[in-house]
Amino acid sequence: MATIHIDGRPCPARPGENLLQACLEAGADLPYFCWHPELGSVGACRQCAVRQYSGPDDRTGRIVMACMTPATDGAILSIDDAEAREFRASVVEWLMTNHPHDCPVCAEGGECHLQDMTVMTGHAVRRYRFTKRTHRNQDLGPFVNHEMNRCIACYRCVRFYRDYAGGEDLAAFATHNDVYFGRHADGALENGFSGNLVEICPTGVFTDKPFSAVYSRKWDLRGAPSVCTHCAVGCNTIVNARQDSTRRVLNRYHDAVNRYFLCDRGRFGHGFTAAPSRLRAPLARIDGRPTPVPVQDALRRFQMMAQDGPVVGIGSSRASLESNFALRALAGPARFSTGMAEPEHGLARLVADLLRASPARNPTLHDMESADAVLILGENVTVTAPRAGLALRQAVRQAAFDIADAARIPRWMDAAVRTLGAEACSPLFVATPGPTDLDPIARATYRAAPDDIARLGFAIAHGIDPTAPDVPDLPEDAARLAADIAATLRAAARPLIVAGTQYGTAALPQAAAAIAAALAAHNSAAALSLILPDCDSMGLALMDGLSLDAVRALARDGGIGTLVVMENDLTRRLDPAALDALLAAVPHLVVIDHTATPLSARADLVLPSASFAECGGTLVSTEGRAQRFLQVLFPDPPLQAGWRWARDLAQAADPGTAPVWQDLDDIVAAIAAEIPSLAPIGRAAPDAAYRLDGARLRSEPPRISGRTAVRANISVRDRPPPAAPDTPLAPTMEGAYGPAIPGALVPYYQAPGWNSVQSLNRFQQEIGGPMRGGDAGVRLLDGARQDETPRPRSAYATAIPAPFVPRAGEILLLPEPRLFGTEELSTLSPPIAARVEAAALRIADDGGATPTIALRLNGQRVVLPVIRDPALPPGIALCPPHMALRAFAAPAWAIVQPHGDDTP
Amino acid sequence: MTERPLTAMIDPAAGPPDCAAYGRAGGWRGARAALRDMTPDAVIDVVTRSTLRGRGGAGFGTGQKWSFVPKEPAATRRKYLIANADEMEPGTFKDRLLMEGNPLQLIEGMIVAGYAIQAGHGVIFLRGEYHVALDRLTRAIADARATGWLGADILGSGFGFDIHVHTSGGRYICGEETALLTALEGKRAQPRSKPPFPQVGGLWGAPSVVNNVETLCNVPHIVANGAEWFRALGLGPDGGTKLYGISGRVRRPGTWELPMGTPLREIIEQHAGGMRDGYALRALLPGGASTAFLDAGQVDVAMEYGAVEKAGSRLGTGQAILLDDRTCPIGMLHNLEHFFAQESCGWCTPCRDGLPWVERLLAAIEDGSGAPEDLDRLADHARLLGPMGRTFCAHAPGAMAPLASGLRLFRADFEAHIHQRGCPLRQAA
Amino acid sequence: MSTADAPLPPDLRADIAAMAAAEHHARMAAIPALMAVQARLGWVSDAHLADVAGLLGLSPADLDGVATFFNLVFRRPVGRHVILMCDSVSCWIMGRDALCARLCDRLGIRPGQTTADGAVTLLPIVCLGHCDHAPAMLVDRTLHGDLDEAGIDRIANALAADTPEGPPT
Ligand SMILES: Cc1cc2nc3c(=O)[nH]c(=O)nc-3n(C[C@H](O)[C@H](O)[C@H](O)COP(=O)(O)O)c2cc1C
Ligand code: SF4
Ligand code: FES
């Protein structure tokens, strides 16, 4: 630790950080705009001026930009210096010469960094008496509003969008005080991380468009910590709500996971909670028609059903551990299904097993950012785990960091590091059947069928460790590439292998694990990251259960009386014929879900469950991190958490043996007690008994307005606050709040003088470091295994697939998810739906010229527009799952029908 | 007659010499000496000892600048030698003369400089408006290539060097050496932070030296004739000759190569022929738009780095702009600040948003809508933006130099404008 | 389809591709390529900007951010002749404002505008490095100095005689 002196006060500083960081960490109020903890310093806004003295005898000192000045031991500076203060006030005054006085109608008002900094610098009187410039705004699509007149030209937007996220369609235009930040022409922002502009922009240029339609001031919003449900990465979020609806999702900082950024699917996908497809009352099939019934009636109906034979529960990888566990308790462990069909079911278990057994590290997202050689083996990461893709994008900067380190340039000197490293790019290899967003920054790409990619992977493992099985008959170019990749990974200090289950091939994660194991024998920093599809896929893999195929077999044998399906649209998992056969063999179907699905339309009984915003629960991310989401909305009955429905059904069926969990902590404890692999989940977040300074935490800012008036059209009485037994957060503005709040319980970020998201700085132990109150979640797979000693190598998988052979008249359809349109729930959110593009088939150049192709798969026939891509290997086709073909989610041979035969 | 190495071969009537004529007239001696007989370090050494300082405005020691470049041979590391031929400083018209009059001299200077720092790639960053210079440089480069002065293995030295001309899209900031690099990379020409200094991490991160055209033109002569010869050319502490220029209401505006340290009075009165009839000298900017005003009483200053600085300004480009007694100083300041506000790159706040405010205040004062407190605002800006380090680059401090000095020198004119609600000169006319 | 929308002529595309290939990084050819388009077609339309961007491997936004930074890249149509009239300090001292007003009168436009017949665009420009012959201006590629009223009139007359059919003989 270094010591620096701020206005005479000795303060600890981390050597190598900059003075701005050091001042903020010391609790000082030093304004800034262009600096961002994740983007580093560029010295554009000149807002962070301080006076620095060269030593104790220096009486004059000089004005420096704190963000551009390294904090060296013994540094002496003054924030309070009159000239520095005057300069900082002038910077805001200059910014204000063109900034409109539209705070009252600006969506940023009340959480505006520019407002905070204006107050902080004391600029209060307008002296500029000339006209302001005006800009024309652009339509940037369904996610982000654009109001360029508010721009203060801090350049953060383009630095994030272009430099950090690799976006191409946002730029700075023109010069002097005409600089304009926008697109070349109106149109939706193309980058999948565009929503972060809303938080990156320190003023109201880029704001959340869906939120503006249901707008409330920040101080009028209740907040709760949540976890994104739209993929398996487990990004931490804050959900804001007012009255009875969710209003927006914001990033919640987690040092090791998503840090400062979310993908657009996560930020804008929450709209499904208010979609017309929401279920709000129990529905029973009466005279063939789903009819709302009272809860008691529904439960009685189930009681009758349960007498007709065994109850089988089908869980879901998009439901919480609690809901799955309660269903498992209802049906019994032997009659509980993970809700996944093969190959997904087996792959989820395989991934959990590989990660547990691997001698390589299981990296966090933040670890992935610092990998210095990356191999992606058969997974389109930027669509299956978008935020992980963003982390991998940062990994290629390691080479530039090395150059900067050698030149003694601190890594936060962003522009300098990018200048020096202009031609330096750490190796990233992308081996996927089709193109990915990371290809442009890859050292090499390899386009092949999944089996051939797996073969490449095994060959790489063999290249690193000759005792790993060899791959016979590898084509020469693949052998050369494998040797190159093997040598590169071997030479790297922090190599990382990424694979997943997207293509339904066990050989891919196995090959990835083999490479990682081979590396780990020499390098304790070697890492293996495996990606599963859904927000609780890993939780279910750890909980275990029957596959859907096993359920089908049970049904065929007449072994099912009632099927209870928890938050799982089986039409996405089983092809129509298989589903029909299953349902035909089952007398009763009960569906518990928050959203109507094609499956719920066929149920005898539908029970409305709470969405993630309306209940609490635990999800296990693909890296095996159990994380808690908390309730922000308190809906009236009968809406309740899925686990409560399962409990109530159990009680209806057999009051004697049914579980008696009352609140979330009860069931969490029950899970921990019953399932060893999930034992630590109680530590994912403090329980409902948590108190800060003896009080519950508040989830509403103390200024919240209209507590009574907001419902005055219904009643003018002050309504008692809702009961909130599942959360340590009080549902009102009464309660404790402060910078030591645990990371798992952050309802919103605010600190004295800091009303914007920038106030996060006050909640971290150090800028960019862990939360003062501790990070959220608990690692289940290997959190304790962060030691340096190499671990013993597990046995290599020996089942090396045969080379892929195309078939005449058929094509191997591979599921190629999309950022928007293939994930179930986000697609129900209107802004996401607006970005969904029509399904199309990507195939190799088949010499044909027809704009469409007709396919037959499992009795379904579709005609799809076709994109011919000469880079694709012949014999395969990439097809977005769940769009054109119902239930298509795993590779399958489809029959290509002669063209012109377009009649079904 | 004093020696005029830089302009000796320039004959506007005859046009620039070709390679052969250039050699006959004494050209290529520097390149021959360097590439045949000297190590790169020996070249750096002689240039350092010559005390040659950058003629682009900042006056940094040229040999010293080169000495920071990593020492690997050109064949093993990509490095660049870049001639700054952007010449957009208002009132400056010397590099154009050198390039139009004797492009091979610049090329020879670049070969020697490139050899010294072991750069294989030469770039001339040329103003887009300099069409004649472009034509002549292009022809000269082709000529030099054809005669073996450019290309692989020049003079059998093993050193290979070629030159490429980049014409600018036009922005004053491109003359700033780091912005020049960004512009060359095909990006928005925003300046870069230092470190890394261009000599270590310049174009695409490769070591790069940026030198002004006039600076480079001096180099072959230094190498051919020695450091002592060069030092002796100057009248004072600074060695060499300098292209001095005068514009404004003088009898013979122009550019002359004179010994470094020539008194300003001599330049104005002897070379420029003194003020035109009916005009008296009021004040002047000694070295381009971004230098501070000297008043008429200071014309005895020697035009060399130290002396001009002592007088309260900067030598800059050595090209003086004269304000006469019948031209409104407020109007002149307004014109200058309009230029600086327009040419701000838009990167940093004080410059981007402060200069337009200054410009508008001056416009208001000029057209009669000024208020006494406007002078305080102008002074605030001069004080807040003037020192280096407040803004990202030297553009805004350059803009404040004439303003700060002008506020002092022309106080009475400012007050008259405000009190009489407009320009007294115009009102009198 | 106006010329602004017509694809770039193949030889120009080839030239630009060659420029890009000759550089250490294709984007270094950005300004030269835009200027080449402009030399042929007068200005850089959105469609041509996108074409050039494609040839250089840049996004249109990226290239337009560069194009709009610089003075000499015309992103709007200009006349057959472009006058760049210096508005910097030496020329100002030597009376360029009055001459500019006169030229505007003669052309019937203000600075920044193009004559109705599409013949002439008048733009201000920073110091042309011709201060010893101030006031100065550039008419297309020809530099004119020591301008006075007579000189302005002469140039305006010559331009007025230039019709789309061809320059005056
Ligand atoms: C705003 C600004 C504009 C500049 N314009 C020029 C220019 O047009 N030509 C030039 O040679 N130097 C210019 N300079 C100076 C260069 O940054 C740099 O110091 C010079 O090219 C170095 O060459 P020298 O050492 O040979 O003088 C400018 C500097 C600034 C801050
Ligand atoms: S001072 Fe700032 S805005 Fe002005 S030119 Fe330099 S970097 Fe650009
Ligand atoms: S935050 Fe330091 S200059 Fe912008």
mmCIF file of C-alpha atoms in Angstrom, chain A residues 423-597:
data_model
loop_
_atom_site.group_PDB
_atom_site.id
_atom_site.type_symbol
_atom_site.label_atom_id
_atom_site.label_comp_id
_atom_site.label_asym_id
_atom_site.label_seq_id
_atom_site.Cartn_x
_atom_site.Cartn_y
_atom_site.Cartn_z
ATOM 1 C CA GLU A 423 -1.020 -4.254 -33.606
ATOM 2 C CA ALA A 424 -0.926 -6.577 -30.621
ATOM 3 C CA CYS A 425 -3.695 -9.097 -30.138
ATOM 4 C CA SER A 426 -3.546 -12.083 -27.837
ATOM 5 C CA PRO A 427 -4.418 -15.328 -29.560
ATOM 6 C CA LEU A 428 -8.077 -16.236 -29.791
ATOM 7 C CA PHE A 429 -9.052 -19.270 -31.830
ATOM 8 C CA VAL A 430 -12.648 -19.767 -32.832
ATOM 9 C CA ALA A 431 -13.625 -23.242 -34.007
ATOM 10 C CA THR A 432 -17.339 -23.192 -34.792
ATOM 11 C CA PRO A 433 -19.508 -24.443 -37.631
ATOM 12 C CA GLY A 434 -20.665 -20.938 -38.516
ATOM 13 C CA PRO A 435 -19.539 -17.343 -38.151
ATOM 14 C CA THR A 436 -19.429 -15.655 -34.760
ATOM 15 C CA ASP A 437 -19.102 -12.062 -33.594
ATOM 16 C CA LEU A 438 -15.633 -12.802 -32.285
ATOM 17 C CA ASP A 439 -14.230 -13.903 -35.648
ATOM 18 C CA PRO A 440 -12.884 -10.452 -36.555
ATOM 19 C CA ILE A 441 -10.562 -10.464 -33.551
ATOM 20 C CA ALA A 442 -9.602 -14.129 -33.824
ATOM 21 C CA ARG A 443 -6.125 -15.216 -34.841
ATOM 22 C CA ALA A 444 -7.672 -18.122 -36.704
ATOM 23 C CA THR A 445 -11.140 -19.496 -37.296
ATOM 24 C CA TYR A 446 -11.967 -23.086 -38.137
ATOM 25 C CA ARG A 447 -15.283 -23.866 -39.797
ATOM 26 C CA ALA A 448 -16.291 -27.492 -39.484
ATOM 27 C CA ALA A 449 -19.048 -29.813 -38.350
ATOM 28 C CA PRO A 450 -19.209 -30.305 -34.562
ATOM 29 C CA ASP A 451 -17.657 -33.766 -34.721
ATOM 30 C CA ASP A 452 -14.737 -32.454 -36.727
ATOM 31 C CA ILE A 453 -14.303 -29.579 -34.278
ATOM 32 C CA ALA A 454 -14.206 -32.107 -31.465
ATOM 33 C CA ARG A 455 -11.586 -34.053 -33.423
ATOM 34 C CA LEU A 456 -9.541 -30.902 -33.755
ATOM 35 C CA GLY A 457 -9.901 -30.457 -30.012
ATOM 36 C CA PHE A 458 -8.706 -33.981 -29.216
ATOM 37 C CA ALA A 459 -5.802 -33.485 -31.575
ATOM 38 C CA ILE A 460 -4.866 -30.315 -29.689
ATOM 39 C CA ALA A 461 -4.973 -32.221 -26.402
ATOM 40 C CA HIS A 462 -2.742 -34.856 -27.924
ATOM 41 C CA GLY A 463 -0.414 -32.140 -29.178
ATOM 42 C CA ILE A 464 -0.035 -30.841 -25.655
ATOM 43 C CA ASP A 465 0.145 -34.168 -23.924
ATOM 44 C CA PRO A 466 1.185 -37.134 -26.102
ATOM 45 C CA THR A 467 -0.441 -39.527 -23.627
ATOM 46 C CA ALA A 468 -3.819 -38.140 -24.608
ATOM 47 C CA PRO A 469 -5.416 -40.225 -27.335
ATOM 48 C CA ASP A 470 -4.351 -39.389 -30.866
ATOM 49 C CA VAL A 471 -6.807 -38.537 -33.602
ATOM 50 C CA PRO A 472 -6.336 -40.740 -36.646
ATOM 51 C CA ASP A 473 -6.729 -39.415 -40.179
ATOM 52 C CA LEU A 474 -6.902 -35.737 -39.355
ATOM 53 C CA PRO A 475 -6.783 -33.696 -42.573
ATOM 54 C CA GLU A 476 -3.499 -31.908 -43.017
ATOM 55 C CA ASP A 477 -4.775 -28.371 -42.531
ATOM 56 C CA ALA A 478 -6.585 -29.360 -39.338
ATOM 57 C CA ALA A 479 -3.459 -31.125 -38.073
ATOM 58 C CA ARG A 480 -1.389 -28.022 -38.724
ATOM 59 C CA LEU A 481 -3.921 -25.809 -36.998
ATOM 60 C CA ALA A 482 -4.109 -28.207 -34.060
ATOM 61 C CA ALA A 483 -0.344 -28.106 -33.704
ATOM 62 C CA ASP A 484 -0.349 -24.309 -33.843
ATOM 63 C CA ILE A 485 -3.113 -24.007 -31.270
ATOM 64 C CA ALA A 486 -1.469 -26.590 -29.017
ATOM 65 C CA ALA A 487 1.828 -24.723 -29.108
ATOM 66 C CA THR A 488 0.110 -21.385 -28.487
ATOM 67 C CA LEU A 489 -1.887 -22.658 -25.540
ATOM 68 C CA ARG A 490 1.157 -24.384 -24.139
ATOM 69 C CA ALA A 491 3.128 -21.148 -24.309
ATOM 70 C CA ALA A 492 0.423 -19.049 -22.704
ATOM 71 C CA ALA A 493 0.495 -18.051 -19.058
ATOM 72 C CA ARG A 494 -3.267 -18.145 -18.611
ATOM 73 C CA PRO A 495 -4.788 -20.323 -21.335
ATOM 74 C CA LEU A 496 -8.538 -20.739 -21.436
ATOM 75 C CA ILE A 497 -10.676 -23.304 -23.231
ATOM 76 C CA VAL A 498 -14.334 -22.521 -23.774
ATOM 77 C CA ALA A 499 -16.894 -25.006 -24.977
ATOM 78 C CA GLY A 500 -20.542 -25.692 -24.459
ATOM 79 C CA THR A 501 -23.532 -27.782 -25.278
ATOM 80 C CA GLN A 502 -25.099 -25.755 -28.045
ATOM 81 C CA TYR A 503 -24.520 -28.403 -30.715
ATOM 82 C CA GLY A 504 -25.707 -31.288 -28.575
ATOM 83 C CA THR A 505 -22.369 -33.053 -28.859
ATOM 84 C CA ALA A 506 -20.726 -34.574 -25.792
ATOM 85 C CA ALA A 507 -17.480 -34.778 -27.699
ATOM 86 C CA LEU A 508 -17.065 -30.992 -27.638
ATOM 87 C CA PRO A 509 -17.026 -30.470 -23.864
ATOM 88 C CA GLN A 510 -15.044 -33.683 -23.555
ATOM 89 C CA ALA A 511 -12.430 -32.519 -26.003
ATOM 90 C CA ALA A 512 -12.303 -29.130 -24.272
ATOM 91 C CA ALA A 513 -11.828 -30.847 -20.928
ATOM 92 C CA ALA A 514 -9.076 -32.992 -22.402
ATOM 93 C CA ILE A 515 -7.183 -29.924 -23.635
ATOM 94 C CA ALA A 516 -7.634 -28.173 -20.298
ATOM 95 C CA ALA A 517 -6.450 -31.250 -18.415
ATOM 96 C CA ALA A 518 -3.411 -31.584 -20.663
ATOM 97 C CA LEU A 519 -2.575 -27.934 -20.026
ATOM 98 C CA ALA A 520 -3.229 -28.138 -16.316
ATOM 99 C CA ALA A 521 -0.531 -30.728 -15.923
ATOM 100 C CA HIS A 522 1.997 -27.975 -16.556
ATOM 101 C CA ASN A 523 0.093 -24.844 -15.817
ATOM 102 C CA SER A 524 -2.004 -24.341 -12.722
ATOM 103 C CA ALA A 525 -3.611 -21.295 -14.312
ATOM 104 C CA ALA A 526 -5.119 -23.232 -17.218
ATOM 105 C CA ALA A 527 -8.877 -22.748 -17.231
ATOM 106 C CA LEU A 528 -11.911 -24.509 -18.601
ATOM 107 C CA SER A 529 -15.254 -22.811 -19.080
ATOM 108 C CA LEU A 530 -18.274 -24.797 -20.193
ATOM 109 C CA ILE A 531 -21.516 -23.182 -21.184
ATOM 110 C CA LEU A 532 -24.998 -24.510 -20.545
ATOM 111 C CA PRO A 533 -28.108 -23.037 -22.080
ATOM 112 C CA ASP A 534 -30.413 -21.862 -19.289
ATOM 113 C CA CYS A 535 -30.354 -19.838 -16.095
ATOM 114 C CA ASP A 536 -30.758 -22.923 -13.918
ATOM 115 C CA SER A 537 -29.427 -25.698 -16.161
ATOM 116 C CA MET A 538 -26.542 -26.209 -13.775
ATOM 117 C CA GLY A 539 -28.865 -26.243 -10.757
ATOM 118 C CA LEU A 540 -30.851 -29.051 -12.305
ATOM 119 C CA ALA A 541 -27.732 -30.947 -13.277
ATOM 120 C CA LEU A 542 -26.687 -30.819 -9.638
ATOM 121 C CA MET A 543 -30.151 -31.714 -8.387
ATOM 122 C CA ASP A 544 -30.456 -34.536 -10.931
ATOM 123 C CA GLY A 545 -33.557 -36.361 -12.045
ATOM 124 C CA LEU A 546 -35.019 -38.280 -14.945
ATOM 125 C CA SER A 547 -34.648 -37.147 -18.500
ATOM 126 C CA LEU A 548 -37.791 -36.420 -20.470
ATOM 127 C CA ASP A 549 -37.050 -39.540 -22.452
ATOM 128 C CA ALA A 550 -37.289 -41.545 -19.249
ATOM 129 C CA VAL A 551 -40.599 -39.828 -18.467
ATOM 130 C CA ARG A 552 -41.883 -40.804 -21.880
ATOM 131 C CA ALA A 553 -40.942 -44.404 -21.202
ATOM 132 C CA LEU A 554 -42.733 -44.277 -17.850
ATOM 133 C CA ALA A 555 -45.840 -42.922 -19.522
ATOM 134 C CA ARG A 556 -45.741 -45.563 -22.232
ATOM 135 C CA ASP A 557 -45.759 -48.149 -19.495
ATOM 136 C CA GLY A 558 -48.809 -46.507 -17.934
ATOM 137 C CA GLY A 559 -46.789 -45.399 -14.942
ATOM 138 C CA ILE A 560 -48.053 -41.812 -14.742
ATOM 139 C CA GLY A 561 -51.373 -40.676 -13.328
ATOM 140 C CA THR A 562 -50.717 -36.951 -13.258
ATOM 141 C CA LEU A 563 -47.946 -35.015 -14.857
ATOM 142 C CA VAL A 564 -47.075 -31.764 -13.096
ATOM 143 C CA VAL A 565 -44.937 -29.505 -15.235
ATOM 144 C CA MET A 566 -43.166 -26.607 -13.587
ATOM 145 C CA GLU A 567 -42.479 -23.585 -15.775
ATOM 146 C CA ASN A 568 -41.482 -25.633 -18.752
ATOM 147 C CA ASP A 569 -43.006 -25.429 -22.204
ATOM 148 C CA LEU A 570 -42.500 -28.998 -23.296
ATOM 149 C CA THR A 571 -43.387 -28.099 -26.856
ATOM 150 C CA ARG A 572 -39.876 -26.625 -27.000
ATOM 151 C CA ARG A 573 -38.357 -29.907 -25.818
ATOM 152 C CA LEU A 574 -40.336 -32.688 -27.484
ATOM 153 C CA ASP A 575 -41.299 -32.837 -31.092
ATOM 154 C CA PRO A 576 -45.057 -32.767 -31.713
ATOM 155 C CA ALA A 577 -45.458 -36.490 -32.176
ATOM 156 C CA ALA A 578 -43.506 -37.359 -29.052
ATOM 157 C CA LEU A 579 -45.407 -34.812 -27.005
ATOM 158 C CA ASP A 580 -48.753 -36.027 -28.304
ATOM 159 C CA ALA A 581 -47.819 -39.587 -27.387
ATOM 160 C CA LEU A 582 -46.729 -38.517 -23.913
ATOM 161 C CA LEU A 583 -49.858 -36.516 -23.192
ATOM 162 C CA ALA A 584 -52.064 -39.236 -24.609
ATOM 163 C CA ALA A 585 -50.552 -41.686 -22.142
ATOM 164 C CA VAL A 586 -51.075 -39.419 -19.147
ATOM 165 C CA PRO A 587 -54.560 -38.940 -17.703
ATOM 166 C CA HIS A 588 -53.948 -35.524 -16.143
ATOM 167 C CA LEU A 589 -51.676 -32.633 -16.994
ATOM 168 C CA VAL A 590 -51.024 -29.840 -14.527
ATOM 169 C CA VAL A 591 -48.938 -26.868 -15.572
ATOM 170 C CA ILE A 592 -47.498 -24.371 -13.144
ATOM 171 C CA ASP A 593 -46.169 -21.357 -14.997
ATOM 172 C CA HIS A 594 -46.143 -17.594 -14.994
ATOM 173 C CA THR A 595 -46.664 -17.450 -18.724
ATOM 174 C CA ALA A 596 -49.157 -19.137 -20.987
ATOM 175 C CA THR A 597 -47.465 -21.529 -23.373
#
